[in-house]
Every structure is written in structure tokens, then in C-alpha cells.
Short mmCIF file of C-alpha atoms in Angstrom, two decimals:
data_model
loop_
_atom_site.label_atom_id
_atom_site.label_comp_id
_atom_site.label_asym_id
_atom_site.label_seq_id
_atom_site.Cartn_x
_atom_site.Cartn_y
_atom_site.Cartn_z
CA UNK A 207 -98.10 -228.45 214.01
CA UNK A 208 -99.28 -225.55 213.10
CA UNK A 209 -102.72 -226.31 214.43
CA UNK A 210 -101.78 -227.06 217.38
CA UNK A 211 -100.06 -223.53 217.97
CA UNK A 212 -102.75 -221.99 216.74
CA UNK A 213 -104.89 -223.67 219.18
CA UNK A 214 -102.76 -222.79 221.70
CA UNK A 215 -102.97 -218.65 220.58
CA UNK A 216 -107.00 -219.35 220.53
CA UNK A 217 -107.08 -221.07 223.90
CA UNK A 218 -104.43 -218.44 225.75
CA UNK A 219 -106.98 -215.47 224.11
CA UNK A 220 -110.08 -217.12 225.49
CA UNK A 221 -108.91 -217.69 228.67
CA UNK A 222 -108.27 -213.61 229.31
CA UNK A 223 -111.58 -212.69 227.87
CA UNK A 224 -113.38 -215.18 229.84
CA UNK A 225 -111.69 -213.95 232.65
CA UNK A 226 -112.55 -210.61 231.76
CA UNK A 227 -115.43 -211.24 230.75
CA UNK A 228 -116.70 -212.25 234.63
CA UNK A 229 -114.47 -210.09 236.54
CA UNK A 230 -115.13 -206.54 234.86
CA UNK A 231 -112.51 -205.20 236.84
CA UNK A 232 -110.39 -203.73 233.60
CA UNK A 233 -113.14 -203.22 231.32
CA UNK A 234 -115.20 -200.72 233.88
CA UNK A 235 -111.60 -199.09 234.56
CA UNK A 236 -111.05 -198.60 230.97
CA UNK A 237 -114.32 -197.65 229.21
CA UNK A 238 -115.06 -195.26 232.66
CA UNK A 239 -111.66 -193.30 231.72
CA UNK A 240 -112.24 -193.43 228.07
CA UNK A 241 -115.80 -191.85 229.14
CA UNK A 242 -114.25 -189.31 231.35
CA UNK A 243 -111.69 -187.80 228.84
CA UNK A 244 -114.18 -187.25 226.30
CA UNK A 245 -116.65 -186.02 228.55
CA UNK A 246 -114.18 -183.51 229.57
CA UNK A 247 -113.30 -182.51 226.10
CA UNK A 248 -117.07 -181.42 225.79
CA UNK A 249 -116.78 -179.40 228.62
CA UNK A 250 -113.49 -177.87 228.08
CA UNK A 251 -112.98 -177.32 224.19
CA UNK A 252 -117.22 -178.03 222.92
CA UNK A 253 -117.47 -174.32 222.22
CA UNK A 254 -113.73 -173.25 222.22
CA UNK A 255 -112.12 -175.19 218.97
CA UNK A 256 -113.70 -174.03 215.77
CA UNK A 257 -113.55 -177.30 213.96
CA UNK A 258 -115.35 -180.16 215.19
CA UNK A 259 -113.61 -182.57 212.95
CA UNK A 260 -110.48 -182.04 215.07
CA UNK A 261 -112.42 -182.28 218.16
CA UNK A 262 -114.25 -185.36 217.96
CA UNK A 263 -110.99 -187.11 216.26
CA UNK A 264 -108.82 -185.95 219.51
CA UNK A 265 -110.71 -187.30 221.64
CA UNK A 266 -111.64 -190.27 219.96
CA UNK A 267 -107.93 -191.23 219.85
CA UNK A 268 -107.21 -190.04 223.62
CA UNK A 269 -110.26 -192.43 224.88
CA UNK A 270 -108.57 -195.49 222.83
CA UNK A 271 -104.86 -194.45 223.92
CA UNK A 272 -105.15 -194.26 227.40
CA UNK A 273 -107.91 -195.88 228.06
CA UNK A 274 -106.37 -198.90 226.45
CA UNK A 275 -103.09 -198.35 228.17
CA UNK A 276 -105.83 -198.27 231.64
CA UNK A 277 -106.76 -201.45 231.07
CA UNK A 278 -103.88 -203.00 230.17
CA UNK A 279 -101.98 -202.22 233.37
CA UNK A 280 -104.93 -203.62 234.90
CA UNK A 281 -105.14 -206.84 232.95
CA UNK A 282 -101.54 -207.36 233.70
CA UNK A 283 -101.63 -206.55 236.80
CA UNK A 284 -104.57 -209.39 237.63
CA UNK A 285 -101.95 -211.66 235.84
CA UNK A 286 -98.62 -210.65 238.35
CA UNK A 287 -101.54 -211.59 241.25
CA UNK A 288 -100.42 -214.98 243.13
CA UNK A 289 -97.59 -215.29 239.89
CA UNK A 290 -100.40 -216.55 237.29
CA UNK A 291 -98.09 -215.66 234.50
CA UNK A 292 -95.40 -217.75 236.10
CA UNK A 293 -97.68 -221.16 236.04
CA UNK A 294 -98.46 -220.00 232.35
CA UNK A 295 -94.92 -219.87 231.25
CA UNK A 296 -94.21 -223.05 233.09
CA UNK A 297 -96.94 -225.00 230.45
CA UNK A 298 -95.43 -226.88 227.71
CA UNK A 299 -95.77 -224.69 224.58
CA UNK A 300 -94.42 -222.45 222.63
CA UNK A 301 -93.87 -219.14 224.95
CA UNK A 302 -94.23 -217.04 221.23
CA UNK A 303 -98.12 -218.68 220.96
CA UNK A 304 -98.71 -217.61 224.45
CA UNK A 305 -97.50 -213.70 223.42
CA UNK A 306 -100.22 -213.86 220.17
CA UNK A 307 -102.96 -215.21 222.45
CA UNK A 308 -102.34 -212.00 224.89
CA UNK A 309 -102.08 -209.74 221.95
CA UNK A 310 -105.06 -211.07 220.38
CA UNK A 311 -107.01 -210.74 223.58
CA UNK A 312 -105.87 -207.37 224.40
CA UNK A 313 -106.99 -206.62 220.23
CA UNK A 314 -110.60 -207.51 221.16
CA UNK A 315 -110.14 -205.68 224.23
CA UNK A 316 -109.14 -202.02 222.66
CA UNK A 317 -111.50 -202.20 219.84
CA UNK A 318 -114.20 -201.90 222.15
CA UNK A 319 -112.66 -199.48 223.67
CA UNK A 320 -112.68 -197.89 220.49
CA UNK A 321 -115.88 -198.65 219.38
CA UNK A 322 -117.84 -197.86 222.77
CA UNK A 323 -115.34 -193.95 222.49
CA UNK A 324 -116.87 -193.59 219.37
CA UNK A 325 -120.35 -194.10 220.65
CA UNK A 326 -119.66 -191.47 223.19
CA UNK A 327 -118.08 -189.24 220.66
CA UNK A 328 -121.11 -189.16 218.89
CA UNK A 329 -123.61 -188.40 222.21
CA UNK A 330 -121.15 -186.09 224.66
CA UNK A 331 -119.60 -184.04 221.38
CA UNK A 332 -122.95 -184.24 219.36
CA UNK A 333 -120.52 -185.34 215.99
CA UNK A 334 -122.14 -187.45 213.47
CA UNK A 335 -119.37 -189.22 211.27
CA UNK A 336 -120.35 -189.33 207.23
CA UNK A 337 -120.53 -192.89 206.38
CA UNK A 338 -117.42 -192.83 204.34
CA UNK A 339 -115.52 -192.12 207.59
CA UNK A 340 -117.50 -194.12 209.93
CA UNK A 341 -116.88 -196.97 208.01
CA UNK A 342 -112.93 -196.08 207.52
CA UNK A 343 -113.00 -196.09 211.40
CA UNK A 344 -114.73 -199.03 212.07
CA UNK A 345 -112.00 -200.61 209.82
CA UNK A 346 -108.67 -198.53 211.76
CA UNK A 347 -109.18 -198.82 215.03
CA UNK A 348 -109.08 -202.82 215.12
CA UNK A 349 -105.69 -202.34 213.20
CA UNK A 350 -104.63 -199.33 215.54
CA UNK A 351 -105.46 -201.76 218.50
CA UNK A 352 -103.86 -204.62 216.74
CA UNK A 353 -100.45 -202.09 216.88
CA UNK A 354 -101.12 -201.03 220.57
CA UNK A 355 -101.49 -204.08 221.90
CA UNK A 356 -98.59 -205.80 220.38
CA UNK A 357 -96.30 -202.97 222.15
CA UNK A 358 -98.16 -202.76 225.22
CA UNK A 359 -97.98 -206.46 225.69
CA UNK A 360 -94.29 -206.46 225.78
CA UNK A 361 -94.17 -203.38 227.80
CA UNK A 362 -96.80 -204.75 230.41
CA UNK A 363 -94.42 -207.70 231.02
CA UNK A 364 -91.58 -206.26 231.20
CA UNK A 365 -93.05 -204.06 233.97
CA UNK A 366 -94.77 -206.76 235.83
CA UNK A 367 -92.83 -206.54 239.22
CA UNK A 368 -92.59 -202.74 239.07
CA UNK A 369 -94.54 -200.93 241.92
CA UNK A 370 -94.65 -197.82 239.21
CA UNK A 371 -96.33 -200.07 237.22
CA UNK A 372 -99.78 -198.31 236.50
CA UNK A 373 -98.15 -195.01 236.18
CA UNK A 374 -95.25 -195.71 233.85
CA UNK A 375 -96.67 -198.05 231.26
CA UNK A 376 -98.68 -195.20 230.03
CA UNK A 377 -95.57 -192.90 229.98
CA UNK A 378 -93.29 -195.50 228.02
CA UNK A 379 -96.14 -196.92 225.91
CA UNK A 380 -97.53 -193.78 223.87
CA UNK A 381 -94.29 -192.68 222.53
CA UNK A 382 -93.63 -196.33 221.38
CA UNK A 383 -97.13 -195.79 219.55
CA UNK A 384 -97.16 -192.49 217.73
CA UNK A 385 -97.36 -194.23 214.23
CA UNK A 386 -100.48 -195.88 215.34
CA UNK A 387 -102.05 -192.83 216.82
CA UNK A 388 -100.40 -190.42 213.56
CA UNK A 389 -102.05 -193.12 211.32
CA UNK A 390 -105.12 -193.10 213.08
CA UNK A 391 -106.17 -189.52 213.87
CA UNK A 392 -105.25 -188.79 209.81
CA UNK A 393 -107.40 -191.86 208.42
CA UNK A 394 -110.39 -190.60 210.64
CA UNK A 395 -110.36 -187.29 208.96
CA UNK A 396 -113.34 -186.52 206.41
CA UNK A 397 -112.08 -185.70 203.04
CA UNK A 398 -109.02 -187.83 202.85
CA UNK A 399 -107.76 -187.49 199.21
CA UNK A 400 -107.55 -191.69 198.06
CA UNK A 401 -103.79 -191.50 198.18
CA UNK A 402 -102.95 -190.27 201.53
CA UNK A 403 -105.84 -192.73 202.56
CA UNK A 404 -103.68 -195.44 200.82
CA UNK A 405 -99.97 -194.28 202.10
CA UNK A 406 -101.31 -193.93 205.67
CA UNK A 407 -103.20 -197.42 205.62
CA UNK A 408 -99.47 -198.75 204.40
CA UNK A 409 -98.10 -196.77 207.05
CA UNK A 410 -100.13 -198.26 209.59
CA UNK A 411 -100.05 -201.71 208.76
CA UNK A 412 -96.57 -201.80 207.89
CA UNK A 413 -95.96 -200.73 211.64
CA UNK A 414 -98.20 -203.52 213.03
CA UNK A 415 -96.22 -205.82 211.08
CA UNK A 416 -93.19 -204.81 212.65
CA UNK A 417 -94.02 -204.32 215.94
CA UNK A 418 -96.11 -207.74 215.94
CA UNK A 419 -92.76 -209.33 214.27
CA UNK A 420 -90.49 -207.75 217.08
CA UNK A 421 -92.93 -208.85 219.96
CA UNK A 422 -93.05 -212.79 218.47
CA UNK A 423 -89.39 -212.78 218.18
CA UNK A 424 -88.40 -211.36 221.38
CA UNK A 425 -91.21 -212.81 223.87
CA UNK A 426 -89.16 -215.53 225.64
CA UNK A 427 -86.19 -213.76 225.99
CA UNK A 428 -87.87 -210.91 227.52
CA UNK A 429 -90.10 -213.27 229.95
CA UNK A 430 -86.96 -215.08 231.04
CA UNK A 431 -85.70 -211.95 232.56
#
């Protein structure tokens, strides 16, 4: 049984990163926006903000923010196109294994968002990360994505048949994810005494938890709607 669902989370993930994976359309959209905020942070504040800690770590977590919440208005958008996500819900499983498999995807999707920001972090702001922190990163922003996309999931959804669609999702989603972006800009910083690294790791997990929890529970109420 519980293979089964669990082959039904891995095939519902593969299927939107295959799709993506051909397409392109919401990974250029995404990584090109993530690109263009931190390009304009070099421009803008390179010479003006005295710490470059708090530089590269704002824009870092603007690039993964809204360039995540770019492509996922995108990627849901593909799926309102010709009602795809109506002949998905119509398949016999459970609608809650079809919710992981999208939040899973959309996981894979923001941590290269992440990952690729970070890369142009490092080139555009000319900010090398210590190795204690690169490697703290490298380990918060699949858990920060983990927490995004479990909101933005919902949120996408719900918003399917909304002609504001592309606008507002980035509107309601980052106040929804202020933990994860809190959690994330404070791990990132150099220096981080062991014990605020621990309390904001539980902080941040804790919140995944939840929000994952509160997205599994509430899918196929919300998709009836």
C-alpha cells in the first residue's frame, strides 16, 4: 500500500520534470529573473552597503523567493492549459499523493534555483562563501524550497482560474513564507554561534513540517473547489 502511493508521488514528480525538462518554458523564466535581481543588486547597492555579507545573502534569498514564485505561476499555469490538472484529478489515486509529487517536483525545481543564484552571487557580487557557510547553504536552501513549495503548491491551485494569477501568487505567497526566508537569510550568515544555528534549523524544519502537514491534509478539499 504504501508502495504503491509512493509510486504514485515518484511518478506524478517525474512527469513535471520531464515536462520541464523539454519545454524550458518555466525554468528560463525563473533562473532569467533570479539573474536579473541579483544583477541589479550589483549595480544598485555593489558599492553602496558596507557589508557584503548582507549583500550577497539579500540577494541570494530574493533570486530563490521570487524567482521560485516565477516559475511556479508558470508551471501551474502550463497545468490550467486545456484543464490537464482536471484529467489528473480524475485518475484513480489518492489526490494527497498527487499534492507530494507536485511538491516534490517543485523542491527539485527551487533548489536549482537556489543553487544556480548562488553561482551568480558569487560572479555578479564577487562574494566567496567560507566553506563552513557554503556548505550550511547547500544544506538550507533544499529545506527552504522544501517549505516554499509546499505553500506555493496550494496557493498555485487555488489560483488556477484567476486571470491575476501571475501577479498575485507572488503577493499572497511571500508573506505565507517569512519563516522560511527569516530561517534562511540567518543560517546563511558567517559566524553563526552553534546554538542559533541549531534553534533556527528547528525553526525551519519545524515550519516545513507544518506547512507540508497542512498541504497533505487539505489537498482534496481545496481541489474540489
Amino acid at each position: 500500500m504504501i508502495g504503491d502511493y509512493l509510486r504514485v508521488v515518484y511518478t506524478i514528480a517525474r512527469k513535471d520534470l520531464l515536462v520541464e525538462s523539454r519545454s524550458k518554458q518555466t525554468t528560463n523564466a525563473a533562473f532569467v529573473f533570479a539573474l536579473l535581481i541579483i544583477v541589479v543588486f550589483s549595480f544598485v547597492f555593489g558599492e553602496e552597503v558596507g557589508s557584503r555579507d548582507v549583500l550577497a545573502r539579500g540577494a541570494l534569498w530574493l533570486a530563490v523567493v521570487f524567482g521560485g514564485a516565477v516559475g511556479m505561476s508558470h508551471a501551474v499555469a502550463l497545468e490550467g492549459k486545456n484543464e490537464a490538472i482536471a484529467g489528473l484529478l480524475l485518475a484513480p489515486v489518492d489526490r494527497s499523493a498527487i499534492y507530494l509529487g507536485k511538491v516534490a517536483s517543485s523542491t527539485v525545481f527551487i533548489t536549482g534555483i537556489g543553487l544556480l543564484s548562488l553561482g551568480f552571487v558569487v560572479v555578479f557580487l564577487d562574494y566567496a562563501f567560507d566553506m563552513a557557510t557554503l556548505t550550511t547553504v547547500l544544506l538550507v536552501v533544499p529545506l527552504a524550497a522544501l517549505g516554499f513549495s509546499a505553500v506555493g503548491v496550494l496557493l498555485s491551485i487555488l489560483m488556477l482560474h484567476s486571470q491575476l494569477q501571475e501577479s498575485l501568487l507572488p503577493v499572497l505567497l511571500v508573506p505565507l513564507v517569512i519563516p522560511t526566508i527569516l530561517s534562511g537569510t540567518a543560517l546563511t550568515a558567517p559566524g553563526l554561534s552553534e546554538g542559533m544555528t541549531s534553534a533556527w534549523f528547528r525553526i525551519l524544519v519545524t515550519y516545513d513540517l507544518l506547512v507540508l502537514l497542512a498541504g497533505w491534509m487539505t489537498f482534496e478539499y481545496i481541489v474540489e473547489e
